[in-house]
XYZ file of C-alpha atoms in Angstrom:
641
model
C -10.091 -60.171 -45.455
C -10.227 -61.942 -48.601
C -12.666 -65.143 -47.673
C -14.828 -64.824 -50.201
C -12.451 -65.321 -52.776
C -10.815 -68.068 -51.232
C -13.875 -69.878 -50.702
C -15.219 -69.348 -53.978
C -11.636 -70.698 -55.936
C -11.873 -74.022 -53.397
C -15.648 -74.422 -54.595
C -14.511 -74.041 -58.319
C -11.853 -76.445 -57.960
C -13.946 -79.089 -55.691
C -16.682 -79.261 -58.425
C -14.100 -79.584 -61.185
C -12.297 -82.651 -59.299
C -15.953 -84.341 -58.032
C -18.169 -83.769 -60.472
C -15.974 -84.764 -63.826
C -15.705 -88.093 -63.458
C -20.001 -88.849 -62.772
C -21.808 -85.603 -62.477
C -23.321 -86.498 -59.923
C -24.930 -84.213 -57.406
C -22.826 -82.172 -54.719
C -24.064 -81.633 -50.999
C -23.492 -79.153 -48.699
C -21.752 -81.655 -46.450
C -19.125 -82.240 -49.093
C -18.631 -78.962 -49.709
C -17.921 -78.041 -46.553
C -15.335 -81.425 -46.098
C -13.471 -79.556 -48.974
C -13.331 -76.194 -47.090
C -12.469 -78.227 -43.950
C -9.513 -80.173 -45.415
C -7.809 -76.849 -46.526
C -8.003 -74.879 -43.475
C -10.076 -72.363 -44.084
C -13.187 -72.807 -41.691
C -10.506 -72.547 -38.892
C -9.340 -69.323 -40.124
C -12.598 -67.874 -40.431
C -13.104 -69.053 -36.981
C -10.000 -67.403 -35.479
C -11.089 -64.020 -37.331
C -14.598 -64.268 -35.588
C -15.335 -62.401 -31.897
C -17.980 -63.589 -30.274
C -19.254 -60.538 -28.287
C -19.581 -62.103 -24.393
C -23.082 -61.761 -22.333
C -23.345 -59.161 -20.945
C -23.876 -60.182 -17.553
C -20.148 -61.600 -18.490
C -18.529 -58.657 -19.093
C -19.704 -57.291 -15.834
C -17.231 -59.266 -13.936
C -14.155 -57.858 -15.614
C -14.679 -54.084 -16.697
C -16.118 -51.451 -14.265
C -19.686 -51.301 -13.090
C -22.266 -49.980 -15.640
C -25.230 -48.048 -14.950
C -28.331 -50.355 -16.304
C -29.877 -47.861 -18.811
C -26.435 -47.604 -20.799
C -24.382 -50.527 -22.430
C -21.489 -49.043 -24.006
C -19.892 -51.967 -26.295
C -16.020 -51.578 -25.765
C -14.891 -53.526 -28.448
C -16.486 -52.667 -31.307
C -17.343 -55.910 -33.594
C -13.858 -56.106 -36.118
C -16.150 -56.025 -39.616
C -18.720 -53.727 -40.061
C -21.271 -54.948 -43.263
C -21.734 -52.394 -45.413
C -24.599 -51.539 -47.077
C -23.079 -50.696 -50.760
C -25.982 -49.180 -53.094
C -24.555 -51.099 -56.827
C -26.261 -47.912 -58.174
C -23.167 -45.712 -57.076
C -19.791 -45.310 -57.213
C -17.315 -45.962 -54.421
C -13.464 -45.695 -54.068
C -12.014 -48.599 -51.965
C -8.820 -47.181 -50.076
C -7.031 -49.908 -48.318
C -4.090 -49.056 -45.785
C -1.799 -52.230 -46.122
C 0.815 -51.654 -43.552
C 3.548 -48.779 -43.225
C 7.315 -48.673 -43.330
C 10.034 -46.866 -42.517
C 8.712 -45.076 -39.518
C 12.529 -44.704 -38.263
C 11.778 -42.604 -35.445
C 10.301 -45.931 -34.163
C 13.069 -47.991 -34.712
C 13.765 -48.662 -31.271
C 10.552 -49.561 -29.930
C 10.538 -52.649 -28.053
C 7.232 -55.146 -29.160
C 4.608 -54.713 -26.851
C 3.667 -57.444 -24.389
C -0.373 -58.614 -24.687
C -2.411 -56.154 -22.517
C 0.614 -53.761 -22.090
C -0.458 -50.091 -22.782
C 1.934 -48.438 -25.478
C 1.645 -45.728 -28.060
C -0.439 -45.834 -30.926
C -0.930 -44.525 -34.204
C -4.567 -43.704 -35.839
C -5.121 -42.158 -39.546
C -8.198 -40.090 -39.757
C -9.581 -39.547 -43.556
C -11.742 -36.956 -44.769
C -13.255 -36.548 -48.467
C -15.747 -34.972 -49.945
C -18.081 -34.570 -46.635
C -17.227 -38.038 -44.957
C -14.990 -38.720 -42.378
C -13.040 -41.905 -41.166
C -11.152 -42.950 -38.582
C -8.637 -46.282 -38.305
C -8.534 -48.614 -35.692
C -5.057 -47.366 -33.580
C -1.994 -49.926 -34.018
C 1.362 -50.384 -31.705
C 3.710 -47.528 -32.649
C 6.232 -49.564 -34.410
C 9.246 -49.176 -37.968
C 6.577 -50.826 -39.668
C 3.199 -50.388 -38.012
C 0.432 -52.698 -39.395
C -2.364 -50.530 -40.367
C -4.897 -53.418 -42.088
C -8.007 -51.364 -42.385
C -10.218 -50.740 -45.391
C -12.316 -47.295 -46.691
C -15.244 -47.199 -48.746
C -15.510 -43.597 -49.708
C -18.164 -42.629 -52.047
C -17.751 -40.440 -55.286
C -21.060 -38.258 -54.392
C -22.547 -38.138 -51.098
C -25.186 -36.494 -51.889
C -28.295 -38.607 -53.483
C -29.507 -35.056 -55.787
C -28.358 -33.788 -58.564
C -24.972 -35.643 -59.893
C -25.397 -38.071 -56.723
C -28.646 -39.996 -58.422
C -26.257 -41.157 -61.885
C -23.329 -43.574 -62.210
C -20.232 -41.396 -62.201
C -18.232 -42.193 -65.212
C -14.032 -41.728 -65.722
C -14.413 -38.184 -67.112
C -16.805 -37.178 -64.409
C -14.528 -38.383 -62.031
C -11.708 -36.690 -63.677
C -12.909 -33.156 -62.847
C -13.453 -34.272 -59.459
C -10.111 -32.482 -57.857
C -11.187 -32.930 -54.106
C -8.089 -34.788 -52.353
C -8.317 -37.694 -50.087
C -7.033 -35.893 -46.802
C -4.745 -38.045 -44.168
C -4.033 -37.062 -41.165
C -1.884 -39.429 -38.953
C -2.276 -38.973 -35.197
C 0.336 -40.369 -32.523
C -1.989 -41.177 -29.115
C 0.846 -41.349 -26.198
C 0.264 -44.070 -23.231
C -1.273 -40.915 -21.215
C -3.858 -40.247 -23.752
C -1.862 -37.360 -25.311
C -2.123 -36.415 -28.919
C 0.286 -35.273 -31.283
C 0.112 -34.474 -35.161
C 2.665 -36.995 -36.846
C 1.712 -35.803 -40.585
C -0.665 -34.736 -42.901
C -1.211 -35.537 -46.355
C -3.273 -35.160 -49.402
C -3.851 -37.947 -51.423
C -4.666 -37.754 -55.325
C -6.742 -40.176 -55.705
C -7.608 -40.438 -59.562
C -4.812 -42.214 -60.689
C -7.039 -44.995 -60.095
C -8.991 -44.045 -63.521
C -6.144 -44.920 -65.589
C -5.215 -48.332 -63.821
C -5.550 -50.732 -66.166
C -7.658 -53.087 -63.883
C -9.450 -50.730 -61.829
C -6.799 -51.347 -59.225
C -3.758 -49.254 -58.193
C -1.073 -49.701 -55.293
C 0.921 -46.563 -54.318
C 3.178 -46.354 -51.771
C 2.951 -42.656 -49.659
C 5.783 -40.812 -48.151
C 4.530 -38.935 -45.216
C 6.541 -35.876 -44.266
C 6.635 -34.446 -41.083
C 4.488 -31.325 -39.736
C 5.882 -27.918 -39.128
C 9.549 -27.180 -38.586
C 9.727 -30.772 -39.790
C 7.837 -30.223 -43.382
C 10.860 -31.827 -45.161
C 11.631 -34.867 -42.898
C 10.253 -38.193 -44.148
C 8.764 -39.779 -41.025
C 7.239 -43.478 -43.242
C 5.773 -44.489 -45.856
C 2.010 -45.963 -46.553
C 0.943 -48.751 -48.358
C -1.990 -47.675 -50.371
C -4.304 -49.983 -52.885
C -7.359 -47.576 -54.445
C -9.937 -50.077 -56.248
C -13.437 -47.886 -57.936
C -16.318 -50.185 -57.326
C -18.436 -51.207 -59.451
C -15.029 -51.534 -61.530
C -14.885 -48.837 -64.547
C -16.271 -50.260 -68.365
C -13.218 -48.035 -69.688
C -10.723 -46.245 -68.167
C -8.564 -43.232 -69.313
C -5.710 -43.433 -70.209
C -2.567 -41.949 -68.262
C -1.539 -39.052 -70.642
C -4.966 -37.824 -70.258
C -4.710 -37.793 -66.347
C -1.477 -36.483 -66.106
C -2.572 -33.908 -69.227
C -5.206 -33.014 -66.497
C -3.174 -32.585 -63.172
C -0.583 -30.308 -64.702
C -3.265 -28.633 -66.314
C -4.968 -28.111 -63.005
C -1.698 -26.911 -61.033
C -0.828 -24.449 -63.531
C -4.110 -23.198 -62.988
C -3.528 -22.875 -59.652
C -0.038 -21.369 -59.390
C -1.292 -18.912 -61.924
C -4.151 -17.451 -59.367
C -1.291 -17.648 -56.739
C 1.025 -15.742 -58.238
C -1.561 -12.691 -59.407
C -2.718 -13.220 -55.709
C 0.696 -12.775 -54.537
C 1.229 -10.154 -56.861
C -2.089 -8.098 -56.092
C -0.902 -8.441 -52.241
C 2.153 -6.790 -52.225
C 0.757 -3.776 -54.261
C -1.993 -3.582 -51.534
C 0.717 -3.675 -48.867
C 2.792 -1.248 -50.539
C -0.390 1.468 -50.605
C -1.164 -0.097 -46.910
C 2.684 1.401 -46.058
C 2.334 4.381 -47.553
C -0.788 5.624 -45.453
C 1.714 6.083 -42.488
C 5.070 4.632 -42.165
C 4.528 3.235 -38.724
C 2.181 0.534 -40.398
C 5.330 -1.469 -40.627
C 4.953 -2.494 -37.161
C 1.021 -3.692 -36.880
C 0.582 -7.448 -36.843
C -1.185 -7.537 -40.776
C -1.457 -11.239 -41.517
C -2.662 -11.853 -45.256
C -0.672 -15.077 -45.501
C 0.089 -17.827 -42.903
C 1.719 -21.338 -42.870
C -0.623 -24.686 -42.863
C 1.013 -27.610 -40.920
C 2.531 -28.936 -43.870
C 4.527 -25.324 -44.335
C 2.935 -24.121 -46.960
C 1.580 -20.448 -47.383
C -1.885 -19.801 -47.785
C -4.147 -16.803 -47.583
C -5.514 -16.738 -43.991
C -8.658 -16.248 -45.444
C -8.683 -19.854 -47.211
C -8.515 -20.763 -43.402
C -12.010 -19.802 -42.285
C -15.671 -20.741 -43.928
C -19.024 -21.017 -43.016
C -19.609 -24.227 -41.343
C -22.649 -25.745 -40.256
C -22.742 -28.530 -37.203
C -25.984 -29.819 -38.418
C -27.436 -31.061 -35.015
C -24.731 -31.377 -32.939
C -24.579 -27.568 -31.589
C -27.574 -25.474 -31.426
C -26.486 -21.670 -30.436
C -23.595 -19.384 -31.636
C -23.108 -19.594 -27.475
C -22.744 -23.338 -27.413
C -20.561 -23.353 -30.315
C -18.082 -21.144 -28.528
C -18.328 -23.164 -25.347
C -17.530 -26.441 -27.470
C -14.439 -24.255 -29.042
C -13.068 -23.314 -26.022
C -13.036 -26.919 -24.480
C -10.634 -28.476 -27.165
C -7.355 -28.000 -25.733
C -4.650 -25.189 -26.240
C -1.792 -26.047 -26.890
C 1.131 -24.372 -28.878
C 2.728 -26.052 -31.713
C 6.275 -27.956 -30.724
C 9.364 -26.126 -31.306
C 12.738 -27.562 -31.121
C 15.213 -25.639 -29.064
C 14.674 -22.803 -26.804
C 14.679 -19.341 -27.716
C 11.306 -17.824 -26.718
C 10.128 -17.745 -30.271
C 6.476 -19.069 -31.082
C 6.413 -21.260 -33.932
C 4.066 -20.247 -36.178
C 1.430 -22.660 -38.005
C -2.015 -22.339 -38.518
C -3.401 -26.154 -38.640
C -6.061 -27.119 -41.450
C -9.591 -27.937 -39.630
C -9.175 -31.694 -40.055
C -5.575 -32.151 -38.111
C -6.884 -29.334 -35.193
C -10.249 -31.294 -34.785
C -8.335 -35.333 -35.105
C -5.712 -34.109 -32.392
C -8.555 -32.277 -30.436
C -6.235 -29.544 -29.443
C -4.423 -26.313 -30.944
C -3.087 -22.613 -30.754
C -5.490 -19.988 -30.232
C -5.664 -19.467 -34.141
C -7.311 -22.657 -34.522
C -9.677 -22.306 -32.240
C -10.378 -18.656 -33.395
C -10.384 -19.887 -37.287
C -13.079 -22.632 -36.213
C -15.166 -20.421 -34.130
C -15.254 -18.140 -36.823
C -16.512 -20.427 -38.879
C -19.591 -21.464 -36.851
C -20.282 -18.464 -36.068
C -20.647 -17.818 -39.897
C -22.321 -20.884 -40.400
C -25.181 -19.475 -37.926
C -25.686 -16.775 -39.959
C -23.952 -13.819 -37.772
C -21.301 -11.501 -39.418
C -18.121 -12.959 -38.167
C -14.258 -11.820 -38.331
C -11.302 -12.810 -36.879
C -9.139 -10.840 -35.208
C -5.274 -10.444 -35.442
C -3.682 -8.279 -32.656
C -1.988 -8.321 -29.420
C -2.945 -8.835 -25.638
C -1.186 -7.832 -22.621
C 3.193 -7.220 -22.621
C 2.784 -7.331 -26.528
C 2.197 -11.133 -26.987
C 0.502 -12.018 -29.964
C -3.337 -13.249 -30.069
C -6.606 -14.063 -32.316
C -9.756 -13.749 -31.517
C -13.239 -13.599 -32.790
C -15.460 -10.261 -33.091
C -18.769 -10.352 -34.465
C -20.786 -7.380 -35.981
C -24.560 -6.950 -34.796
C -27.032 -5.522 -37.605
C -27.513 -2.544 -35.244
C -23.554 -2.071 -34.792
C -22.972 -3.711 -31.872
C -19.215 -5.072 -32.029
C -18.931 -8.440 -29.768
C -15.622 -9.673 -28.918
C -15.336 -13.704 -28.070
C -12.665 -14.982 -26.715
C -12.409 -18.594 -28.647
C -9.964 -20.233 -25.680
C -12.452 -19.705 -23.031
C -15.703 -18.800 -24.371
C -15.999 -15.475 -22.998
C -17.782 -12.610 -24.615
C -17.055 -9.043 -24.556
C -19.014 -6.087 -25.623
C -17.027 -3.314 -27.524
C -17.564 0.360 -26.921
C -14.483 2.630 -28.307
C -13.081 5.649 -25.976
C -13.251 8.927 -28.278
C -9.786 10.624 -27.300
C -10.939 13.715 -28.157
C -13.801 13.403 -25.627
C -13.139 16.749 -23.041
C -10.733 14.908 -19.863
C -13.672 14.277 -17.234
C -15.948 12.927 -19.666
C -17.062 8.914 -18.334
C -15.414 6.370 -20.840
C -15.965 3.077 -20.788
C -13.706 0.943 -18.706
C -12.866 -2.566 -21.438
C -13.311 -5.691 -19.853
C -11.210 -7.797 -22.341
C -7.673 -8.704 -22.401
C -7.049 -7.144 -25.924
C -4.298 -4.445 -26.371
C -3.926 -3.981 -30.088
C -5.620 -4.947 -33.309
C -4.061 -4.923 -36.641
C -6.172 -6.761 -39.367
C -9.886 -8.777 -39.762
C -10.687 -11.006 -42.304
C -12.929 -13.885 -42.797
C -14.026 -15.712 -45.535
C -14.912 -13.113 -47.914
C -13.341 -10.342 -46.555
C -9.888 -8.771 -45.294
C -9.263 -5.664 -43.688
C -6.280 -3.759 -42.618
C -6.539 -1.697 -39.396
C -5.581 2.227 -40.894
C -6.705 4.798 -38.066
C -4.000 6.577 -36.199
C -3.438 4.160 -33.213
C -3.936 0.741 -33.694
C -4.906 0.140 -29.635
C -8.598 -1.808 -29.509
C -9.623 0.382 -26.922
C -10.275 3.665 -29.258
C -10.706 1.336 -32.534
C -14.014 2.291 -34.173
C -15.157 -0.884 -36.308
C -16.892 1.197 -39.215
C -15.353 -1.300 -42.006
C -17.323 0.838 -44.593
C -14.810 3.452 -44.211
C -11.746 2.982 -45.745
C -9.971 5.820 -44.047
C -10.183 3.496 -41.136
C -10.334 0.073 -42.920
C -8.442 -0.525 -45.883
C -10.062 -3.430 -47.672
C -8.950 -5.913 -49.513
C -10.411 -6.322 -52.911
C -13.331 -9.579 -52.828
C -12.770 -10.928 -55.672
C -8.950 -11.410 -55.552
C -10.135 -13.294 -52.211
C -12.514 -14.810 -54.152
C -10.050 -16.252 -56.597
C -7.689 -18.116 -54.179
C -10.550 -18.965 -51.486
C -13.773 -20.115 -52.283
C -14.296 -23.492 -51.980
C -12.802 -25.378 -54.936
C -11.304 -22.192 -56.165
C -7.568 -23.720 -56.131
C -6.605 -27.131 -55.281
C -4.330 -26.159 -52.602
C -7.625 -25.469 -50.148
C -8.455 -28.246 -48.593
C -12.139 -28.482 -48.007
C -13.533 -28.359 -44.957
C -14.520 -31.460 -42.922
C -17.712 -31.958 -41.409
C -17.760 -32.405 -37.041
C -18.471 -35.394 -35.797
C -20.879 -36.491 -32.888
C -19.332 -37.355 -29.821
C -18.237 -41.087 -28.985
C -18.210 -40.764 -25.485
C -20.528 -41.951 -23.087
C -21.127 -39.313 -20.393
C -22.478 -41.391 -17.617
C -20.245 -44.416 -18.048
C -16.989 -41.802 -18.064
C -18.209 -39.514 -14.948
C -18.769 -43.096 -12.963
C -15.394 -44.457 -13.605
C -13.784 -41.118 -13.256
C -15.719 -40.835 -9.479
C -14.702 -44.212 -8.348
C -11.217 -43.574 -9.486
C -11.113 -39.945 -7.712
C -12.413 -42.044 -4.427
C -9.824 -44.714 -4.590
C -6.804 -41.727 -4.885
C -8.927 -39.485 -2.455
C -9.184 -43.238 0.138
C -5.113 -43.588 -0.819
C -4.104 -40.386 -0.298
C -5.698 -40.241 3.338
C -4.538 -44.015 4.275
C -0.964 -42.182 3.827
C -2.289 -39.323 6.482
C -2.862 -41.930 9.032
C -6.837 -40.875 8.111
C -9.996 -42.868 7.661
C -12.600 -42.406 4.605
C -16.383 -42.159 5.051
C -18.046 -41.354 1.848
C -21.936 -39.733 1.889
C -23.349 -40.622 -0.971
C -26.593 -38.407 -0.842
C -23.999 -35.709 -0.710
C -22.163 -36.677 -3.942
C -25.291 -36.882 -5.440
C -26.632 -32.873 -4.365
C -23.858 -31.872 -5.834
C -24.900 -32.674 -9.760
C -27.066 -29.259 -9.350
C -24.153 -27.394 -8.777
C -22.578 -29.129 -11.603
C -25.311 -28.627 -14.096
C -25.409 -25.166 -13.248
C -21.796 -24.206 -13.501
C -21.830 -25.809 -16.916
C -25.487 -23.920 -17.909
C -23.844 -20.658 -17.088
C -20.590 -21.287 -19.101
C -22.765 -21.697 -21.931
C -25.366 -19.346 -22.163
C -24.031 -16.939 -19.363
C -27.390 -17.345 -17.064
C -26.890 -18.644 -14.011
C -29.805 -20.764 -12.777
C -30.807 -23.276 -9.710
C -28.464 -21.899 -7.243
C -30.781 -21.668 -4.580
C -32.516 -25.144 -4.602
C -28.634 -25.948 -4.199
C -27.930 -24.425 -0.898
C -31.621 -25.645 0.404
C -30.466 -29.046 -0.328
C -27.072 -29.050 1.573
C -28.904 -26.759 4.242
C -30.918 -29.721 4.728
C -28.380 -32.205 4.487
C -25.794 -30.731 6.526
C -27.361 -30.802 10.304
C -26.452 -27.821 12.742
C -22.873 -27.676 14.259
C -21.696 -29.167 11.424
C -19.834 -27.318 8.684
C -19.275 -27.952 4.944
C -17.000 -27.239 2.337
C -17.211 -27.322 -1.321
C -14.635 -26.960 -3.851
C -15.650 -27.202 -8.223
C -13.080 -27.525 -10.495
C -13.151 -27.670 -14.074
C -10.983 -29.432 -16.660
C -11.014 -30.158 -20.552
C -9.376 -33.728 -19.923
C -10.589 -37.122 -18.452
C -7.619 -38.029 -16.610
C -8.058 -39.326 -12.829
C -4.827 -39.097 -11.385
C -3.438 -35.718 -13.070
C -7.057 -34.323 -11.864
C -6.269 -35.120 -8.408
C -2.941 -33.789 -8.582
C -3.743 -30.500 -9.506
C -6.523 -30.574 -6.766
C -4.043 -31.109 -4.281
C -1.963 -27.845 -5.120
C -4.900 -25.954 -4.343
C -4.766 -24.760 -0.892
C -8.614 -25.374 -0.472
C -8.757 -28.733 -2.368
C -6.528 -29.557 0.093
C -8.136 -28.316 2.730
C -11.452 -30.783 1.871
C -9.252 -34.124 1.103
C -6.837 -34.158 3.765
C -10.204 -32.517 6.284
C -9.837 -33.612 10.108
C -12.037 -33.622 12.953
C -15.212 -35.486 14.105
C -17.726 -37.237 12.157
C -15.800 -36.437 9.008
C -17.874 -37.037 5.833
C -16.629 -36.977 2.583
C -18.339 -36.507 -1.191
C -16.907 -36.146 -4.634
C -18.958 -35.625 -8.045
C -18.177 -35.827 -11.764
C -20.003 -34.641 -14.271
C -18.867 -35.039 -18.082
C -20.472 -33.003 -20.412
C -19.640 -34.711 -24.040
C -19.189 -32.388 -26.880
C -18.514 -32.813 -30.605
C -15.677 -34.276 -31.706
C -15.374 -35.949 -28.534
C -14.121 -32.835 -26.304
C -15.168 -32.511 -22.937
C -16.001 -30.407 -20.093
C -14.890 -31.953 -17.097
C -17.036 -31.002 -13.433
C -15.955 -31.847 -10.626
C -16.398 -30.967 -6.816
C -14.838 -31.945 -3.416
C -17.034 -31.339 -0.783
C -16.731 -32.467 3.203
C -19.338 -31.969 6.584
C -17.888 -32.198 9.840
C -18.823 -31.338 12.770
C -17.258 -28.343 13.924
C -15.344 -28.322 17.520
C -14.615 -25.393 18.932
């Protein structure tokens, strides 16, 4: 890590002990002797890695299509290009501790798959991500941050950000620590906010803080390990404060804060209280002004949603809801049975770093890019069928057209209310979606409570103007304990990252593993395996199609499809096709679920004469490195009867 200053005290002290005595001229030769003698060129040569030929590489890892090189092993430095013009802060994870839970864990053997742990950082509009480590009581996290002060080059951006600047700057450096299973699954270990600015009272620039991570959820008080932290500001500081004056400023800061709580608080219970008296069986609709982060703390539900903007990475409202409903579901842990649901809204960053969460995550997110495009957006708190709770997204069209999207799967409902006072043979509409109740909307700006007589979705007209069927919630308390920077207990929002996967390189090595399993699997049968490639190929159309219709709901090719197996399936034979879909990249429980599928089945285990066989992947990569997951078994045979 540190090379540069070692070199650089050897050269001092070489040119004090040569060149005293006769000043005479040093060469590079001698120089280098010096570094020789006390070990350093070797170290520097251990901590190279020579990336292989290419042609090399070939031999060990799976095939690769020519037109994509996908380096595995990222080089270990990256160079930085650091503008001296602009301020940085230098976070350096040196190592953790105490991760008890881990106590246990035997050391991994080289090349032995284990557990890992990854931090993922966010500030101020930049995100990071460490390289994973061996789950282990003192994991060895060795990775260096260089986060700058002002992202943006405009404005503030263009000067050198001095202490008292820096001071007002109250954005916290979010960690999220992620625990990646030797199956690939995720889990939230902790999540943690980071205040950075005692570094502008260290008396050399420099400060080393050690971090207690507490667990997430019903485990918000455990301790699961503590961080090493060093925080450096580069170029260092002329002057730095001094601590009364940073201290003076944090207290100052969460006073301000727990003051716009507490008349928050304050100003919600009155509105409940008039929300009651309206009609006493209000009591009983699901009304959700505050909910629990994944640290356990309460916070508006508005604070959870904002407008965010995926720069290029999604294009439509559509595609944004299809990129939602592909990060997994998956229902925070509880401990112990008992039916209940825990409940705990995540903030953006941990949802997005795990890549999976409860349907309020993915409605909060959806929300939010929905907003960010510009459409009127809510979400949704209600029930759907046998009572069980649910969000969702709805979004209001300038000509009044309510939309309902459902964020887990991307589907989109129109909204058109029954009138019950409509005479009995009068047509009503017959709803499509899976919602039974509804009993508040909110979104960034706004909050309403659901106040006509029955609070069923069906017969719910969305009017929010009138408050004898809305009541709303006043904008500017919102205002005061929401917007952006309003209180430091909102965490900004991170931006979404481009994908890391390689879509061609993943479908390939997910199709030859599906063929080895599918060869296996039929070897066990006391059946041979004769794979048509032409036929895997054809059946990318389908694919593309299936995915193009998830998306933007047109469905499109179809019939050059069935001309091409027409063609390639010759008369007297028959063939079968089966697509599935999945949200995960993993061969073998793919091809176990297949095979409880009575037609799946049907296809891999096929008999009879001139059996051929095809299988297709398609990987569609989406931010944040979800995926949609195509795939179809197919067969021809020829049919005996």
């Amino acid at each position: 890590m540190d090379v540069h200053g070692r070199i650089r005290e050897v050269l001092a002290e070489t040119i004090r002990e040569e060149l005293a005595p006769e000043h005479q001229q040093l060469s590079t030769e001698d120089l280098i002797r010096a570094l020789r003698q006390r070990g350093i060129i070797d170290d520097v040569m251990k901590e190279l890695k020579f990336v292989t030929d290419v042609n090399e590489m070939g031999k060990t890892s799976a095939p690769k299509p020519s037109t994509h090189f996908v380096d595995r092993e990222p080089p270990v430095l990256k160079k930085t290009n650091i503008d001296p013009t602009r301020r940085y802060l230098y976070l350096q994870v040196l190592g953790g501790k105490a991760f008890l839970e881990h106590l246990q864990e035997p050391e991994p053997l080289p090349g032995q798959i284990c557990s890992t742990f990854t931090l993922c950082l966010h500030f101020r509009n930049q995100r990071f991500r460490s390289k994973p480590v061996p789950c282990a009581c003192e994991p060895d996290f060795q990775d260096g941050f260089l986060l700058e002060i002002h992202k943006d080059s405009l404005g503030d951006g263009s000067k050198m950000v001095d202490a008292t600047t820096m001071l007002s700057i109250c954005d916290p450096v979010h960690m999220v620590l992620i625990k990646t299973d030797t199956f690939g699954e995720t889990t939230l270990v902790a999540s943690y906010f980071l205040e950075w600015r005692s570094v502008l009272a260290a008396e050399n620039g420099i400060t080393n803080v050690a971090v207690e991570l507490l667990g997430v959820g019903t485990e918000s008080k455990v301790s699961v390990g503590v961080l090493n932290i060093r925080l450096e500001m580069y170029p260092p500081l002329n002057k730095t404060l001094s601590s009364e004056i940073t201290s003076t400023q944090f207290t100052l800061e969460r006073q301000k804060t727990a003051e716009k709580e507490r008349l928050f608080l304050v100003y919600a219970k009155q509105w409940w209280r008039e929300y009651l008296q309206i009609r006493p069986t209000h009591n009983a609709r699901l009304v959700k002004i505050f909910a629990q982060d994944e640290n356990g703390v309460n916070r508006p539900v508005c604070s959870f949603v904002r407008p965010l903007r995926a720069g290029r990475l999604l294009d439509t409202p559509r595609q944004a809801a299809r990129f939602v409903s592909v990060l997994g579901h998956e229902r925070a842990p509880v401990i112990g049975g008992g039916g209940g649901k825990q409940e705990q809204w995540c903030t953006l960053l941990a949802f997005l770093c795990q890549n999976k969460g409860d349907c309020e995550d993915h409605a909060n997110l959806l929300c939010s890019l929905l907003l960010g495009f510009g459409l009127e957006a809510f979400v949704c708190v209600g029930t759907k069928a046998k009572g069980v709770p649910h969000t969702w997204v709805m979004t209001c069209g300038s000509d009044g057209t309510i939309t309902f999207w459902e964020s887990l799967t991307g589907h989109r409902y129109i909204h058109r209310p029954i009138n019950p006072d409509d005479p009995p043979l009068a047509e009503q509409p017959k709803p499509l979606y899976p919602y039974r109740t509804i009993g508040c909307i909110f979104n960034h700006e706004k909050f309403f409570g659901n106040c006509q007589p029955s609070d069923a979705v069906e017969v719910c007209v969305f009017d929010l103007h009138d408050e004898s069927k809305w009541k709303p919630m006043s904008g500017e308390a919102i205002k005061s304990v929401c917007a952006p920077g309003a209180t430091s207990s909102v965490p900004p929002f991170p931006p979404l990252c481009a994908s890391t996967i390689d879509a061609a390189v993943t479908s390939n090595e997910m199709e030859v593993q599906l063929r080895i399993l599918v060869s296996e699997h039929r070897k066990d049968l006391g059946l041979s395996t004769v794979w048509d490639d032409q036929l895997s190929y054809l059946l990318s159309q389908a694919l593309a199609a299936y995915e193009l219709e998830r998306t933007t709901g047109v469905s499109a090719g179809n019939e050059e499809f069935q001309d091409a197996v027409r063609r390639a399936v010759p008369d007297g034979h028959t063939f079968k096709g089966f697509p599935i879909h999945f949200v995960h990249r993993n061969a073998r429980r793919v091809f176990a679920t297949c095979l409880r599928s009575p037609f799946c089945e049907e296809i891999i285990c096929c008999r009879g004469d001139q059996v051929r066989l095809a299988v297709r992947v398609r990987v569609f990569a989406y931010p944040e490195s979800a995926c949609a997951v195509w795939i179809m078994f197919a067969c021809k045979y020829r049919s005996v009867l």
